[in-house]
Coordinates of C-alpha atoms and ligand atoms in Angstrom, one line a residue:
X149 CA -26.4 -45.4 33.8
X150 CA -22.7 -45.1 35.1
X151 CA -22.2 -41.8 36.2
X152 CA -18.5 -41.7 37.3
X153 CA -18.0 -44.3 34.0
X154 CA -16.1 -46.3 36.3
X155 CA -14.5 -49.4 34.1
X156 CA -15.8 -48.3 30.5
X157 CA -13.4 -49.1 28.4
X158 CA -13.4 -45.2 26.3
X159 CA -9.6 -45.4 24.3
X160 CA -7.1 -48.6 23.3
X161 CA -3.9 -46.9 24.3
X162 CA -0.4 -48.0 24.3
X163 CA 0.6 -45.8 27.0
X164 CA 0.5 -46.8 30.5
X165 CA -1.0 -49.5 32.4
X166 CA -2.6 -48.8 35.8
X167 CA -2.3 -52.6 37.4
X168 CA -4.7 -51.9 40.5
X169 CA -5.0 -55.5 41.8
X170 CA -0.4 -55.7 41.6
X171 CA -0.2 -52.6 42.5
X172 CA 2.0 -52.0 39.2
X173 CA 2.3 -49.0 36.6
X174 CA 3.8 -49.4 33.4
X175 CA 4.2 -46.7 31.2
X176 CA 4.7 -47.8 27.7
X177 CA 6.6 -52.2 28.2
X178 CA 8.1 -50.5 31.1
X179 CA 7.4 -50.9 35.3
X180 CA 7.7 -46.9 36.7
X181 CA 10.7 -48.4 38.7
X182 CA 12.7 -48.2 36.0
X183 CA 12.1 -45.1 34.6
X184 CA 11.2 -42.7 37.5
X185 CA 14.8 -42.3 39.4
X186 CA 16.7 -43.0 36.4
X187 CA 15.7 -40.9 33.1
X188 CA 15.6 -37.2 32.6
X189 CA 12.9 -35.5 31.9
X190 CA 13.7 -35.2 28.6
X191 CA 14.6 -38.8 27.6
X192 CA 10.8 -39.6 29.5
X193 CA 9.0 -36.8 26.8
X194 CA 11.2 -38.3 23.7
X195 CA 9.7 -42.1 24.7
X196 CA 6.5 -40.5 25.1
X197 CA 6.0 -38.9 22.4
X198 CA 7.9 -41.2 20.0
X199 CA 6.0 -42.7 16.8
X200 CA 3.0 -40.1 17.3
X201 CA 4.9 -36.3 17.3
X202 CA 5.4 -35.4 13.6
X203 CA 8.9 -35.4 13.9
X204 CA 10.9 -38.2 16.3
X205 CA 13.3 -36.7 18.6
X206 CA 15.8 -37.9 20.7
X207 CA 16.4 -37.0 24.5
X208 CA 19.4 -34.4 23.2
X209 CA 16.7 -33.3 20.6
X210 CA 14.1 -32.7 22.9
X211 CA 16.4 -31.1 25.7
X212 CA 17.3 -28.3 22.5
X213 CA 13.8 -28.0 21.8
X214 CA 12.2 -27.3 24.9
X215 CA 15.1 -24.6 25.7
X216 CA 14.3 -23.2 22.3
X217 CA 10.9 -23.3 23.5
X218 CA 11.5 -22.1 27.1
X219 CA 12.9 -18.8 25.8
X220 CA 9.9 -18.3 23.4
X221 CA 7.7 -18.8 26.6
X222 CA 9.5 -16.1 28.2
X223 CA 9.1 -13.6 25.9
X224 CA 5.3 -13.9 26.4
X225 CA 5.2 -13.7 30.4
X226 CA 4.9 -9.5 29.8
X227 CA 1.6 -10.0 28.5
X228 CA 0.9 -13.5 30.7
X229 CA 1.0 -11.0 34.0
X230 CA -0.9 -8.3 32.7
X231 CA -3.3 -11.3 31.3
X232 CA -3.9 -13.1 35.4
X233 CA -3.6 -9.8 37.7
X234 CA -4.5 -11.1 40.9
X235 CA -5.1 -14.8 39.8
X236 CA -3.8 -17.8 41.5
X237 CA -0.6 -19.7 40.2
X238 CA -3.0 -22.6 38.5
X239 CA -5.0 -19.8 37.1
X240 CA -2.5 -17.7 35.3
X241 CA -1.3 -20.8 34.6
X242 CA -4.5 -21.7 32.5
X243 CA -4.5 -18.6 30.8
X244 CA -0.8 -18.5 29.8
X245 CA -1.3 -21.9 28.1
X246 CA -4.1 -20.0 26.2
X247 CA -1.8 -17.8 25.0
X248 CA 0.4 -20.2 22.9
X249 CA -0.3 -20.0 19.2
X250 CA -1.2 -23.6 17.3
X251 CA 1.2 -25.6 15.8
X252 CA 2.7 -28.7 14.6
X253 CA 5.2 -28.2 17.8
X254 CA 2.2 -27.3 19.9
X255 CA 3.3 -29.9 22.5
X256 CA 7.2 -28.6 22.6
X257 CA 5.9 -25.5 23.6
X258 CA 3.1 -26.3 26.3
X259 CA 5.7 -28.5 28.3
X260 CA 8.2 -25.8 27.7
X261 CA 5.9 -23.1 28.9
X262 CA 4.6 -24.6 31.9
X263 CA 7.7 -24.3 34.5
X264 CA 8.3 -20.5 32.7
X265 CA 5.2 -19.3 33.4
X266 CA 4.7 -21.3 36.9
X267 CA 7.9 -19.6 38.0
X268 CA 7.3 -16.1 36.6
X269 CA 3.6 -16.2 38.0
X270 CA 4.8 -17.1 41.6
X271 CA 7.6 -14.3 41.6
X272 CA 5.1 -11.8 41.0
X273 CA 3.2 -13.5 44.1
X274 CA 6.4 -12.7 46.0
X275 CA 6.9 -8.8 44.2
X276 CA 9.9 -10.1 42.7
X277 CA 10.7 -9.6 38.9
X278 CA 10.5 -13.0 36.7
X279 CA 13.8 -14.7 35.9
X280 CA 14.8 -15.7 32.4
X281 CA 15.9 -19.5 31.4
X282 CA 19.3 -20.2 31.5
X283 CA 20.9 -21.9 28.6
X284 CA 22.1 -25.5 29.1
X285 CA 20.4 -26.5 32.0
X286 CA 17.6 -29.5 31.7
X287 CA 14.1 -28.7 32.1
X288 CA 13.6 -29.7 36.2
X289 CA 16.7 -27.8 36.8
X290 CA 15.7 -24.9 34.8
X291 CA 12.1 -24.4 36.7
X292 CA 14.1 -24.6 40.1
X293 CA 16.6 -21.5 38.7
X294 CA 13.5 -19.5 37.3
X295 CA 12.0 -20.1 40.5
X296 CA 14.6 -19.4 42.9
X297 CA 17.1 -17.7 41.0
X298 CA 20.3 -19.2 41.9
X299 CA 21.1 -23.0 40.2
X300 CA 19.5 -26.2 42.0
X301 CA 21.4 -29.2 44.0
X302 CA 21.9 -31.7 41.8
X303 CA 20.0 -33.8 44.9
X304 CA 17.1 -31.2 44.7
X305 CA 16.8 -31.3 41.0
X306 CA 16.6 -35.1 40.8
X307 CA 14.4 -35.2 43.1
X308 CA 12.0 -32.8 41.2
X309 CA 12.6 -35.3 38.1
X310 CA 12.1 -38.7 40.0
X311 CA 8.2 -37.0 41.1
X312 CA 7.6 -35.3 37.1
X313 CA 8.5 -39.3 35.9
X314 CA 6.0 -40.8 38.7
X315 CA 3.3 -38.7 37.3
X316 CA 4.1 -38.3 33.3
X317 CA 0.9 -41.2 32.9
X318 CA -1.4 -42.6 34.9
X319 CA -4.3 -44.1 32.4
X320 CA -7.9 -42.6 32.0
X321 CA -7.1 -40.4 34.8
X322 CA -9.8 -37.2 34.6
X323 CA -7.3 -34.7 33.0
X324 CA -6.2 -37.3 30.6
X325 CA -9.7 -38.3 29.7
X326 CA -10.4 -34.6 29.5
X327 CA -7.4 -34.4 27.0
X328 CA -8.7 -36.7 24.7
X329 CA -12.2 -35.3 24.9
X330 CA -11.3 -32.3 23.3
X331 CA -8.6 -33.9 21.2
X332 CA -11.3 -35.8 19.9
X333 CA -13.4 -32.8 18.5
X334 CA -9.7 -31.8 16.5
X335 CA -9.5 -28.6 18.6
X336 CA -5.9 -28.5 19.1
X337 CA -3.0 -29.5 21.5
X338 CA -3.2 -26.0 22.8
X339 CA -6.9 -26.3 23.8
X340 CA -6.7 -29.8 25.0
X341 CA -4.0 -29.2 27.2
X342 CA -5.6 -26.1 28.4
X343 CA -9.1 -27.9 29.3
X344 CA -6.9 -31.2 30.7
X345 CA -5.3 -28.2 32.9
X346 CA -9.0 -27.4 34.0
X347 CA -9.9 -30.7 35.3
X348 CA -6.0 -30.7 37.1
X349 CA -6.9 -28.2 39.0
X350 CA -9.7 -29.6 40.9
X351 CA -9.7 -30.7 44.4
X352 CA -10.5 -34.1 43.7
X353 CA -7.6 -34.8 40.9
X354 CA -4.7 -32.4 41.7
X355 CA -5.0 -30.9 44.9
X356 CA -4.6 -34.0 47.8
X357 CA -0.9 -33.3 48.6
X358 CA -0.8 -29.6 50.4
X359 CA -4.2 -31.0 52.5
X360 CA -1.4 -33.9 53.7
X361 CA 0.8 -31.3 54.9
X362 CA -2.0 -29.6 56.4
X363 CA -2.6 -33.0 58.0
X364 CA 1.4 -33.6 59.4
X365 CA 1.2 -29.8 60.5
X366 CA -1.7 -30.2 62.5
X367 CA -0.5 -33.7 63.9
X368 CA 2.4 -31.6 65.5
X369 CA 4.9 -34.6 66.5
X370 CA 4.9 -38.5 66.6
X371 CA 3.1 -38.4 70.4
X372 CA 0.5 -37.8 68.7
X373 CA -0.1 -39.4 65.6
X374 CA -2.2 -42.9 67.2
X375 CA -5.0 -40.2 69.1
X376 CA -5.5 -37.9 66.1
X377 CA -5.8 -40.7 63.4
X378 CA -8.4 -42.5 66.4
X379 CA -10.0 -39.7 67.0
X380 CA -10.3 -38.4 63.1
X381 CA -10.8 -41.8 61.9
X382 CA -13.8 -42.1 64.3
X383 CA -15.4 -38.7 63.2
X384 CA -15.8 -40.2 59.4
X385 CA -13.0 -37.9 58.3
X386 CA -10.4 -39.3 55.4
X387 CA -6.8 -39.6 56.2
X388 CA -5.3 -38.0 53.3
X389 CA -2.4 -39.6 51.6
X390 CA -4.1 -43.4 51.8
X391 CA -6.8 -45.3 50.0
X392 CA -7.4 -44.9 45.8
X393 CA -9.9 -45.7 43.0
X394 CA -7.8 -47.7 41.2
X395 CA -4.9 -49.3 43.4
X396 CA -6.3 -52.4 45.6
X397 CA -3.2 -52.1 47.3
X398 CA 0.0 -49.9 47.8
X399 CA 0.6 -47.6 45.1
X400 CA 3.6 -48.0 43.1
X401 CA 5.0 -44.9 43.1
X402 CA 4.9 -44.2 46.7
X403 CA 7.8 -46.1 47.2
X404 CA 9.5 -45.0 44.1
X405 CA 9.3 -41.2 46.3
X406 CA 10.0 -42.4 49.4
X407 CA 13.0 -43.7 48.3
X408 CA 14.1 -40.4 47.1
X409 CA 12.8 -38.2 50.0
X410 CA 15.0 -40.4 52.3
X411 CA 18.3 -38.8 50.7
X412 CA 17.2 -34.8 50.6
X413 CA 18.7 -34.2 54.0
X414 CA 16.0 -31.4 55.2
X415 CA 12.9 -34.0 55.5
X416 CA 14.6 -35.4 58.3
X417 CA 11.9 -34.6 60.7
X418 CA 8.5 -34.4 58.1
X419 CA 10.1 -37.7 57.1
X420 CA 10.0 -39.2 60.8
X421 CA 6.4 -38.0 61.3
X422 CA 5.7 -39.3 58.1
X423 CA 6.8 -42.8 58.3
X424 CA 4.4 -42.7 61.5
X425 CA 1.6 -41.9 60.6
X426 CA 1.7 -44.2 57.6
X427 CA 2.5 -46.6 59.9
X428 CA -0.6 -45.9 62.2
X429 CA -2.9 -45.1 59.4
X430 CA -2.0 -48.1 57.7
X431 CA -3.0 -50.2 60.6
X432 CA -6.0 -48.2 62.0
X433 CA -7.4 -48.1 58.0
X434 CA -7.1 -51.7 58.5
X435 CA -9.0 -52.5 61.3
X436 CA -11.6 -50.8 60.5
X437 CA -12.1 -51.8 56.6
X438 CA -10.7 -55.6 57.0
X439 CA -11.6 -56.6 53.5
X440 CA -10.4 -53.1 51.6
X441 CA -6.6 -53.4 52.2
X442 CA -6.3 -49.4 52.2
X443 CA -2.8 -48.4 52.1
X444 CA -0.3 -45.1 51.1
X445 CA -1.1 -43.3 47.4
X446 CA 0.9 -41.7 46.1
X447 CA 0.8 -38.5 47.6
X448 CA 2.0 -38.9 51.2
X449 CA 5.8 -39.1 49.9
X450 CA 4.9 -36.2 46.9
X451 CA 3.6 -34.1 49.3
X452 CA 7.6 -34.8 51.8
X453 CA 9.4 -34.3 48.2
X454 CA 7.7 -31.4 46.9
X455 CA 8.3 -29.4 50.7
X456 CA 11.6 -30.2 50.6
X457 CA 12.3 -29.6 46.9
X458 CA 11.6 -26.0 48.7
X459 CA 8.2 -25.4 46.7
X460 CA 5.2 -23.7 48.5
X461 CA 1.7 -25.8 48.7
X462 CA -0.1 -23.3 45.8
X463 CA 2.9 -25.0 43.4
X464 CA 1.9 -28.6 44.0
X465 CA -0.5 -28.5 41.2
X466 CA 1.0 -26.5 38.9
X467 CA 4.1 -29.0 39.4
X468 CA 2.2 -31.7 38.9
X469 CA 0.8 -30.5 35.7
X470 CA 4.7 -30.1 34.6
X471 CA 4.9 -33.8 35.0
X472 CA 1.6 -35.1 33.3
X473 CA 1.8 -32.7 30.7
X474 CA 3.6 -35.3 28.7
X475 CA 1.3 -37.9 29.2
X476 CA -1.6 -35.5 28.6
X477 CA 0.1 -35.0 25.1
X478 CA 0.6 -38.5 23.9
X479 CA -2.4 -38.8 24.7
X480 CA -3.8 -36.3 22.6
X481 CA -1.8 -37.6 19.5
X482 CA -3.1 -41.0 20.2
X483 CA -6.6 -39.7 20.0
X484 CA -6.2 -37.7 16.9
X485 CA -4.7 -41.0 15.0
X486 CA -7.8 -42.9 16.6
X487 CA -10.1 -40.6 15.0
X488 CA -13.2 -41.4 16.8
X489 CA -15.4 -38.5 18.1
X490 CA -15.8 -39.0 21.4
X491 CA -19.5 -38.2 22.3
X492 CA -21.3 -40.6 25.1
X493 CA -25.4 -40.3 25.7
X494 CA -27.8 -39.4 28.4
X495 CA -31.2 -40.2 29.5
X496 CA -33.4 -37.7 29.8
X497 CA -35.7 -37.5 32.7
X498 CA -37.4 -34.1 32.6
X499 CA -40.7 -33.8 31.4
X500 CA -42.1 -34.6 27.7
X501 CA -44.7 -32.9 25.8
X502 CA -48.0 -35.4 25.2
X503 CA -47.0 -38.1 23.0
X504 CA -43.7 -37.9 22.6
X505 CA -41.9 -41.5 23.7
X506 CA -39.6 -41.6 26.8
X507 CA -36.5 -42.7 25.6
X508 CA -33.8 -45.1 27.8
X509 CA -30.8 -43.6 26.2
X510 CA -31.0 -40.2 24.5
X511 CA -28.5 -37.9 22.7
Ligands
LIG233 N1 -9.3 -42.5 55.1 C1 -10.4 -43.0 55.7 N2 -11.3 -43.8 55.1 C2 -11.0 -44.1 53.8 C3 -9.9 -43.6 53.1 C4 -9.0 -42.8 53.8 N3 -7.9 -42.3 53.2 N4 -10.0 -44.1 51.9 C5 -11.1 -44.9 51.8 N5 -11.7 -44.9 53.0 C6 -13.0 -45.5 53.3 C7 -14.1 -44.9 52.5 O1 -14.7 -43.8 53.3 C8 -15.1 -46.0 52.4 O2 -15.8 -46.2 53.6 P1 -17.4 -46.3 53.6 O3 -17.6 -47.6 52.9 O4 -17.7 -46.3 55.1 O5 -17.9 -45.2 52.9 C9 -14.2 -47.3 52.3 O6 -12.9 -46.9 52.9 C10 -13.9 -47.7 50.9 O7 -13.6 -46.6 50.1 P2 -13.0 -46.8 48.6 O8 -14.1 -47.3 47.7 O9 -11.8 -47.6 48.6 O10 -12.6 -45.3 48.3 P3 -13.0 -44.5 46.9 O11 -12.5 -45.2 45.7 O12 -14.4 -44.0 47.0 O13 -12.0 -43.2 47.2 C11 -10.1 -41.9 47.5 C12 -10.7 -43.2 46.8 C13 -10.9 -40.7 47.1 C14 -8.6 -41.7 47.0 C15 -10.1 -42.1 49.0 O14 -9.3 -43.3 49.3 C16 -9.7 -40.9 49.8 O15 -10.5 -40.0 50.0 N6 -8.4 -40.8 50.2 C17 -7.9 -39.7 50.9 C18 -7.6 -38.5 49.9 C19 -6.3 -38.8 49.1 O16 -5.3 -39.2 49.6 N7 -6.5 -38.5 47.8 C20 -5.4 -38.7 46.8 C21 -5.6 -40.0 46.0 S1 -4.3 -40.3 44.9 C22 -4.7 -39.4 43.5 O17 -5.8 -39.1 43.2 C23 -3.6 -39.0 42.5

C-alpha cells in the first residue's frame, strides 16, 4: 500500500513538468522563467488551453471572452451573497462556482468567475456594495478594480500576473489530481473545478502563505530572526516558507517572485526581514538536515507579493485558485480525451464472515 501515492505514475500529461532533483518547472516545452514575468494572463490560458478547448483562441480571443464572461459572473453575485451568508471568502467561493450552468465554455466562465465573485464576496466582508467589471481592462487588473474600486498600478497588477503564471500548473498536485478525478467520472468542468476548489482550500495545499506572515509578524525585526528560528527549530516546529515534497532543492519560482517583490516599493521592510530569515533558515535547516538540502518554496516571496499587492491573508487562497484554475482546466480536458475512469483499490482489513477469503487488494 501507498497511502499518500507518492511517485505513481496516475495521468501522461503534456502539461507541466515538476523537475525536483533541477529544481526546474516547465509548463508545456517552456522553463516558468520565461513565461511568469512576461505573458498576460490571458496569453498563459490561450497556451493552456490550446488543442484541448473546443474552440482555439488566441490571447485577444480569450481576453474578449473572459470579459464577456466576467459580466455574466456579475449578474449572478445577487444570488451568490444570498447563497454564502456568513461564509468565508473560499467558501462562497465554492458555492458560486456551483452556481455556473454546464457548458461547452464551462472553463471561460469558471476563470472568469473566480476574481468576480472573490471580490464581490470580500466587499460584503467589508459592508461595502460589490463593484462591476470594467470593460477593457485584463483579467489581474480587473480583480484588483472589483476589489478596490479604483484602477491598479501597472506595477501592482503585474505583479498579481507574474504570481497567477507561477502557479497556473504544478503537476499531480492534490487539486489537480482532484480535477481529473472527477473529470474522469464525465461530471463536468463545473464540478471538477468545484471539487479541485475543495482540496485548494485545505491547509496542507493552499493555505502556507498567510501562516509565513504570521511567522515575519511574530519575528518582529531582523534582531531577532537567528534566536526565534533556534529556538523554533529546536522545539520541532516547521519554518514555513522552506522545504517541499517535490523540490530537492530551491524552488523555481521563488526566485521568479522575488524578483518581482523587489520592485513594488512598499515591501521594503517585509522584504528586509524576509531576505533574513531565508537567509538564517536556509542555514539553520542546513545544519540540522545535512543530507536534505531544504531551501525556500515557493511561498515565502508569494506570501511578500500578495501583502503588498494590498490583499488581506483570507484572499491568498482564493487568489491562488485564480491562478491554478487554468491548469486545473487543461487538465480536465486532458482527462476527458484520456478516457480512462480513474478508480484505484483498497485492502480491506475489517473483519470477514467464516469462509470468505482475505483478499490483498480489494475493490
Ligand atoms: N522546517 C523545519 N523542518 C523541516 C522543514 C521546515 N520547513 N521542512 C522539512 N523539515 C524537516 C522535516 O520535519 C523532516 O524532519 P524529520 O526527519 O525529523 O521528521 C525532514 O526535514 C525531512 O522532511 P521532508 O521529507 O523533506 O518534508 P516533507 O516532504 O514531509 O514535507 C513540506 C514537505 C510539508 C513542504 C515541509 O517541508 C514543510 O512543512 N514546510 C513548511 C510549510 C510550507 O512552507 N509549506 C508550503 C510548501 S509549498 C506548497 O505546498 C505549494
Amino acid at each position: 500500500m501507498n497511502a499518500g501515492l507518492e511517485g505513481v505514475v496516475a495521468a501522461e500529461t503534456v502539461l507541466s513538468q515538476v523537475n525536483g532533483i533541477e529544481g526546474r518547472l516547465i509548463v508545456r516545452g517552456h522553463e516558468i522563467e520565461e513565461l511568469a514575468g512576461h505573458w498576460s494572463f490571458e496569453a498563459m490560458a490561450a497556451f493552456l488551453w490550446d488543442g484541448f478547448a473546443p474552440q482555439s483562441m488566441d490571447e485577444g480571443q480569450v481576453a474578449a471572452a473572459l470579459e464577456r464572461s466576467r459580466n455574466s459572473a456579475f449578474g449572478k453575485v445577487p444570488d451568490l451573497l444570498r447563497a454564502t451568508e456568513g461564509s468565508t471568502v473560499v467558501d462562497g467561493l465554492r458555492t458560486g462556482l456551483s452556481l455556473l450552468a454546464e457548458g461547452p465554455g464551462s472553463h471561460i466562465d469558471v476563470t472568469a468567475a473566480i476574481p468576480v465573485f472573490v471580490a464581490a464576496l470580500l466587499r460584503r466582508d467589508q459592508g461595502e456594495p460589490p463593484i462591476a467589471p470594467t470593460p477593457g481592462l485584463r483579467h489581474a487588473a480587473d480583480f484588483l478594480a472589483m476589489l478596490k474600486g479604483e484602477p491598479a498600478s501597472e506595477l501592482l497588477v503585474d505583479a498579481l500576473e507574474t504570481y497567477l503564471l507561477t502557479v497556473a500548473d504544478h503537476g499531480m498536485n492534490a487539486s489537480t489530481f482532484t480535477a481529473r478525478v472527477v473529470a474522469a467520472t464525465r461530471a463536468g468542468t463545473v464540478a471538477s473545478t468545484v471539487a479541485a476548489l475543495g482540496a485548494l482550500s485545505g491547509p496542507l495545499h493552499g493555505g502556507a502563505p498567510g501562516p509565513v506572515l504570521d511567522m515575519l509578524d511574530e519575528i518582529g525585526d531582523e534582531s531577532q530572526v537567528d534566536d526565534w528560528i533556534a529556538r523554533h527549530l529546536g522545539d520541532g516546529e516547521r519554518l514555513m516558507g522552506f522545504g517541499h515534497r517535490i523540490y530537492r532543492t530551491r524552488d523555481p519560482r521563488a526566485d521568479v517572485l522575488k524578483g518581482v517583490v523587489e520592485r513594488i516599493v512598499n515591501t521594503r521592510d517585509r522584504m528586509a526581514l524576509a531576505e533574513a530569515v531565508e537567509k538564517a533558515s536556509i542555514a539553520a535547516l542546513a545544519a540540522r538536515y545535512p543530507d536534505r538540502n531544504l531551501d525556500t518554496n515557493v511561498e515565502l516571496f508569494t506570501a511578500v507579493l500578495l501583502e503588498g499587492v494590498g490583499l488581506s491573508r483570507d484572499l491568498f487562497t482564493p487568489v491562488f485558485a485564480m491562478g491554478r484554475v487554468l491548469g486545473w482546466t487543461a487538465h480536465i480536458f486532458e482527462q476527458v480525451a484520456s478516457s480512462r475512469l480513474i478508480r484505484p483499490a483498497s485492502s480491506y482489513v475489517g473483519p470477514l464472515p467464516e469462509g470468505a477469503p482475505q483478499l490483498a487488494v480489494a475493490g
